[in-house]
mmCIF file of C-alpha atoms in Angstrom:
data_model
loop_
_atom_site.group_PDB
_atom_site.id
_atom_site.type_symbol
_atom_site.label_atom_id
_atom_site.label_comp_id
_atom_site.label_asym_id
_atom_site.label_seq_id
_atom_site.Cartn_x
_atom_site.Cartn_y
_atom_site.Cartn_z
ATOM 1 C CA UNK A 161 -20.466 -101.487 -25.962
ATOM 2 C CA UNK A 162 -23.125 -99.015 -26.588
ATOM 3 C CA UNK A 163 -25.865 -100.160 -24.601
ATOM 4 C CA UNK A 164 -25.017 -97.957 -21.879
ATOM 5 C CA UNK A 165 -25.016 -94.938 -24.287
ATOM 6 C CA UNK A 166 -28.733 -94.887 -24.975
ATOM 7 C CA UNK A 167 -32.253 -95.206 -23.781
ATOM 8 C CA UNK A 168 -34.825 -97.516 -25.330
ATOM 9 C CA UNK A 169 -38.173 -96.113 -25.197
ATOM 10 C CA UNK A 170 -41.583 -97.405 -26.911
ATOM 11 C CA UNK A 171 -44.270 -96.039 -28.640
ATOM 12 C CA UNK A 172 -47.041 -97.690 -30.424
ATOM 13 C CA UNK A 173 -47.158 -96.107 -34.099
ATOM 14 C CA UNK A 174 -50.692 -96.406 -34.968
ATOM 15 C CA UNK A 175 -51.524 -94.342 -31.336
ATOM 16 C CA UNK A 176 -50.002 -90.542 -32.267
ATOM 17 C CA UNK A 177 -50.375 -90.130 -28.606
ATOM 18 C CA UNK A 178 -48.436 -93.127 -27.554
ATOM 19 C CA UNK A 179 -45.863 -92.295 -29.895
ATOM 20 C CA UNK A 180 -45.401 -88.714 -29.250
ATOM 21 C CA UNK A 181 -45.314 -89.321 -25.764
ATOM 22 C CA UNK A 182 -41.856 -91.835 -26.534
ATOM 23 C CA UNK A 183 -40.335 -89.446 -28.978
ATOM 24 C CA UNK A 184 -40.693 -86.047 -26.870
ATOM 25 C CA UNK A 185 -37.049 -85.710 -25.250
ATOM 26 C CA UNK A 186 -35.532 -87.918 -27.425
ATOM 27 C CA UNK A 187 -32.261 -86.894 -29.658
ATOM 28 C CA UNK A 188 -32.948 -89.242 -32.740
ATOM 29 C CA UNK A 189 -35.120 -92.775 -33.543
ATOM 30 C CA UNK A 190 -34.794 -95.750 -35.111
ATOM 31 C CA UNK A 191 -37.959 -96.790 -37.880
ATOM 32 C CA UNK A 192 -37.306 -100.709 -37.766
ATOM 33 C CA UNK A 193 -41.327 -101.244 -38.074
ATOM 34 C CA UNK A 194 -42.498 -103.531 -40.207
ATOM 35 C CA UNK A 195 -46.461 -104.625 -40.496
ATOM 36 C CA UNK A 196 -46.446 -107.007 -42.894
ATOM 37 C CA UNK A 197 -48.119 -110.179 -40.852
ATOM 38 C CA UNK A 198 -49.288 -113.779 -41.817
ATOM 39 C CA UNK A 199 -52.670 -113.446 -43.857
ATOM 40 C CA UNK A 200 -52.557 -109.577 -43.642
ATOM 41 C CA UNK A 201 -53.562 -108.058 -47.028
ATOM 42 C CA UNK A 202 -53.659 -104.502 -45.908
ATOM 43 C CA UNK A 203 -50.324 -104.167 -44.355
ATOM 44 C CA UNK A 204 -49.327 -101.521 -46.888
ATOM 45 C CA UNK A 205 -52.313 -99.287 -46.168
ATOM 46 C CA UNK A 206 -50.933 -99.583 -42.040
ATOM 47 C CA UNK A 207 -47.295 -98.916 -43.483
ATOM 48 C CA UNK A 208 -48.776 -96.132 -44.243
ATOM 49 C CA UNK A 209 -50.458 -94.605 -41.319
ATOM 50 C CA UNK A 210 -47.475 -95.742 -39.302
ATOM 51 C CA UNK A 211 -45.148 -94.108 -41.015
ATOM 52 C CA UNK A 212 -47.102 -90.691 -40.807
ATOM 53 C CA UNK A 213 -47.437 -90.764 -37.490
ATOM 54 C CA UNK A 214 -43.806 -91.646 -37.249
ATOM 55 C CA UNK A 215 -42.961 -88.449 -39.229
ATOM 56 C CA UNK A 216 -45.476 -86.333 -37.682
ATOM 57 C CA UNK A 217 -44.398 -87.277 -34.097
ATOM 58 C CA UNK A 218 -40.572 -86.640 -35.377
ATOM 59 C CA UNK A 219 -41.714 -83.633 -36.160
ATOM 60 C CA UNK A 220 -43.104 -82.190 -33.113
ATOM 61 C CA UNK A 221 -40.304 -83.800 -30.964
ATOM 62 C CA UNK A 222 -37.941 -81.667 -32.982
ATOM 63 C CA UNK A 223 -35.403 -84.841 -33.808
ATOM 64 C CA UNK A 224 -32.042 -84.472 -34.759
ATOM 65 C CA UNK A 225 -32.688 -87.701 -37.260
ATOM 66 C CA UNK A 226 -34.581 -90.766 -38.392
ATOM 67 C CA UNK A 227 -32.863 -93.818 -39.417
ATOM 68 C CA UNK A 228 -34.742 -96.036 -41.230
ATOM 69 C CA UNK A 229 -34.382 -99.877 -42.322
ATOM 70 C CA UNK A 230 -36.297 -100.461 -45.402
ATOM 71 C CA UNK A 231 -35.998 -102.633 -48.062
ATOM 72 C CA UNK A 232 -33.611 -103.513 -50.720
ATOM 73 C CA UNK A 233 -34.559 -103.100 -54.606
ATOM 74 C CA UNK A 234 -35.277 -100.124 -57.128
ATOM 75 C CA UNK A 235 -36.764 -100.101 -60.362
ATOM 76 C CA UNK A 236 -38.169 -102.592 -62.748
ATOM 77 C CA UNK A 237 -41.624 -104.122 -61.075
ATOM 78 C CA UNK A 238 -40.806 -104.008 -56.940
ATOM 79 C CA UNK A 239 -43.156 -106.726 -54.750
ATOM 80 C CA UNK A 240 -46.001 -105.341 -52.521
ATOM 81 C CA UNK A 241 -43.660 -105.731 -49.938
ATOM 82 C CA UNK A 242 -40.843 -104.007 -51.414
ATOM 83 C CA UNK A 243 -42.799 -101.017 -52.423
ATOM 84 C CA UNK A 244 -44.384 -100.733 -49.232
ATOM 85 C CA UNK A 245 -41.067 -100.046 -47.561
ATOM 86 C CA UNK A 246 -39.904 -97.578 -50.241
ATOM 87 C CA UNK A 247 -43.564 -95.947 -49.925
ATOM 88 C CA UNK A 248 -42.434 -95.860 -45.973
ATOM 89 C CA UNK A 249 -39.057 -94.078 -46.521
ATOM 90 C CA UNK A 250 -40.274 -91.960 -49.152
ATOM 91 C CA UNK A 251 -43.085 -90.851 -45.982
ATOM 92 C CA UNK A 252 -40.653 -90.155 -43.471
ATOM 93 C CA UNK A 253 -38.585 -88.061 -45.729
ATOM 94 C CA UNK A 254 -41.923 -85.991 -46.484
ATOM 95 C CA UNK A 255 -41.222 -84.505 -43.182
ATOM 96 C CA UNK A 256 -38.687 -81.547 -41.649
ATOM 97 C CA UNK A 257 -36.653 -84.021 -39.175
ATOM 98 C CA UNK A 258 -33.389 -85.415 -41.746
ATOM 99 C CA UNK A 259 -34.294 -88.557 -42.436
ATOM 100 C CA UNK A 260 -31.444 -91.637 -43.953
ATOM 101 C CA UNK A 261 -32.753 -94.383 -45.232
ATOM 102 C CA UNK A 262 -30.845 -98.106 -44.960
ATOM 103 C CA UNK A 263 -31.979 -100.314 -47.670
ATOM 104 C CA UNK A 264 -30.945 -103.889 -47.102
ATOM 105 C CA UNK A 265 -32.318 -107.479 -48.114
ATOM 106 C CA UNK A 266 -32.285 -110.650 -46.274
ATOM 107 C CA UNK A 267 -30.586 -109.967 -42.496
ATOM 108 C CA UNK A 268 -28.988 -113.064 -41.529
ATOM 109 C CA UNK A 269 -27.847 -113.602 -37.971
ATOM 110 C CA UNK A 270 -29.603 -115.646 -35.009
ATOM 111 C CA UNK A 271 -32.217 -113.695 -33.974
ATOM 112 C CA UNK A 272 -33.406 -112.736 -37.230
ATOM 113 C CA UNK A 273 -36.635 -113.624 -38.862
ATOM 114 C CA UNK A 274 -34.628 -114.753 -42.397
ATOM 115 C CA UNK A 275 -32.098 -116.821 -40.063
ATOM 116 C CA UNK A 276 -34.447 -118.383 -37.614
ATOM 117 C CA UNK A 277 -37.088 -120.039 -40.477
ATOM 118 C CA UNK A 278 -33.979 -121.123 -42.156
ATOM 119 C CA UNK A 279 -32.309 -122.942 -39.203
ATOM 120 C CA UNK A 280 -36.083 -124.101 -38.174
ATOM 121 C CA UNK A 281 -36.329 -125.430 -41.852
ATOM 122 C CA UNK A 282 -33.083 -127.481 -41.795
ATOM 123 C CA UNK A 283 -33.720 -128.763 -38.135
ATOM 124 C CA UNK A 284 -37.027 -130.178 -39.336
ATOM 125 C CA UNK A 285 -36.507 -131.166 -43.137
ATOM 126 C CA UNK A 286 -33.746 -133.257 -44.132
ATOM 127 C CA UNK A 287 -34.962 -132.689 -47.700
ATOM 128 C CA UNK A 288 -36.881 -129.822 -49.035
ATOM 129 C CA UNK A 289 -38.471 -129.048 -52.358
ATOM 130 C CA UNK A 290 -38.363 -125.160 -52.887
ATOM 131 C CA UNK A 291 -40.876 -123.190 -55.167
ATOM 132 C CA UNK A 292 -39.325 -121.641 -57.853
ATOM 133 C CA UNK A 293 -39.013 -117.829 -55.945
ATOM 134 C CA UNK A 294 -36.302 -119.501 -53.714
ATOM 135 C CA UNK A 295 -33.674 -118.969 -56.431
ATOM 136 C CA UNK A 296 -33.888 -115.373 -56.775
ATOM 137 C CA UNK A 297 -30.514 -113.913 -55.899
ATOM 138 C CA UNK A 298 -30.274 -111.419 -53.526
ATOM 139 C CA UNK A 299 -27.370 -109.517 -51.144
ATOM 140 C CA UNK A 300 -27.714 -111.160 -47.440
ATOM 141 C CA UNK A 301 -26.039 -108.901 -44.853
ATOM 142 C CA UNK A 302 -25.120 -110.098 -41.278
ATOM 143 C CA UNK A 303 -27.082 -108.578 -38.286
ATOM 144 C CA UNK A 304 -23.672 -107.951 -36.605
ATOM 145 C CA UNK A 305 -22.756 -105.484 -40.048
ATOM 146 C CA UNK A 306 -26.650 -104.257 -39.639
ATOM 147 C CA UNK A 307 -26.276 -103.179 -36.155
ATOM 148 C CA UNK A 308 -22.805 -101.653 -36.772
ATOM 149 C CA UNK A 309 -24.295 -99.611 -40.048
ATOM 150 C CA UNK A 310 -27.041 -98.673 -37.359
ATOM 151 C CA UNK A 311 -25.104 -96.787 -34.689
ATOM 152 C CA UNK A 312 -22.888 -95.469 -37.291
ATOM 153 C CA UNK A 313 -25.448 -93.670 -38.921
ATOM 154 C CA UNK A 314 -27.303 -92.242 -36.316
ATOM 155 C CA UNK A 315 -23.805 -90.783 -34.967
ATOM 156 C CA UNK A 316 -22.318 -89.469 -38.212
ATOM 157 C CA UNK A 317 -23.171 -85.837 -39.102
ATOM 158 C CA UNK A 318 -23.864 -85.174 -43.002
ATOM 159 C CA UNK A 319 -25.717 -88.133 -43.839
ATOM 160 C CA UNK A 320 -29.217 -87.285 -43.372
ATOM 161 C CA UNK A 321 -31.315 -87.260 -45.990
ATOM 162 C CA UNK A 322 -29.046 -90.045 -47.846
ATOM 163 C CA UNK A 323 -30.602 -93.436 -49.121
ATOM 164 C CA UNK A 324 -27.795 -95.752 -48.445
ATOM 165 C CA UNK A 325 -28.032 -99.390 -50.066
ATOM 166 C CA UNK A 326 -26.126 -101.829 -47.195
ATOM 167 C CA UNK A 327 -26.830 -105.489 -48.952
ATOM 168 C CA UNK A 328 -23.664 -107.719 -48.685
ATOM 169 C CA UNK A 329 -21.612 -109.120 -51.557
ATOM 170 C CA UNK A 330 -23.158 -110.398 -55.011
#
């Protein structure tokens, strides 16, 4: 229903140029990057540089808000991954434009990453045997409740600057 309502533009994040060039007349972004890839062991050092030039071109483009989508978890010893995307949020909030930062864990709905490896899994292996990481609990959220969180926060006045946890039940 609010498709209509906005304009998608893109920007490459590691290209300032690129990137300022998608943000400049724009009212508020989305940060949904993630750069962790297959093999990569520097993604954190490009979460990073993105995330910089995310901030800086937020900056200059005078935006009422950032909304970012990082990663559940806090305290105790955090992954690489999961520090990465708190070192991202922390970033963005370095910066002047209000920045609120969703925290959520697995996304579950068909399109997502999480969902489509576990409905490729179960189309493909009757039976699986799971290393021991598999049973660590975590809150799931639907993509549905994501999206809805989404457009909700970037409409909502007074919530910049928040860190907002959105997993889904225990």
């Amino acid at each position: 229903s609010w498709r209509e309502s906005v304009e998608i533009v893109e920007g490459d994040v590691l290209d300032p140029v690129s990137l300022q060039k998608a943000l400049d007349g724009c009212d508020s972004a989305f940060y949904l990057i993630h750069s962790m890839e297959d093999g990569d062991h520097d993604f954190s050092h490009r979460d990073r540089e993105a995330a910089r030039n995310f901030r800086d071109a937020a900056d200059n483009a005078s935006l009422r808000r950032v909304v970012y989508l990082g990663g559940l978890g806090s305290g105790g010893a955090l992954s690489k991954h999961l520090n990465s995307r708190q070192e991202v949020g922390s970033i963005l909030a370095s910066g002047s434009t209000p920045v609120t930062e969703l925290r959520a864990a697995v996304i579950i709905g068909s399109g997502s990453v999480s969902f489509e490896m576990l409905r490729y899994l179960t189309e493909v292996l009757p039976v699986m045997i799971t290393p021991s990481w598999v049973r660590t609990s975590c809150q799931p959220i639907a993509v549905a409740d994501v999206l809805d969180i989404l457009l909700a926060t970037i409409v909502e006045e007074g919530r910049a600057g928040h860190i907002r946890e959105i997993g889904g039940p225990d």
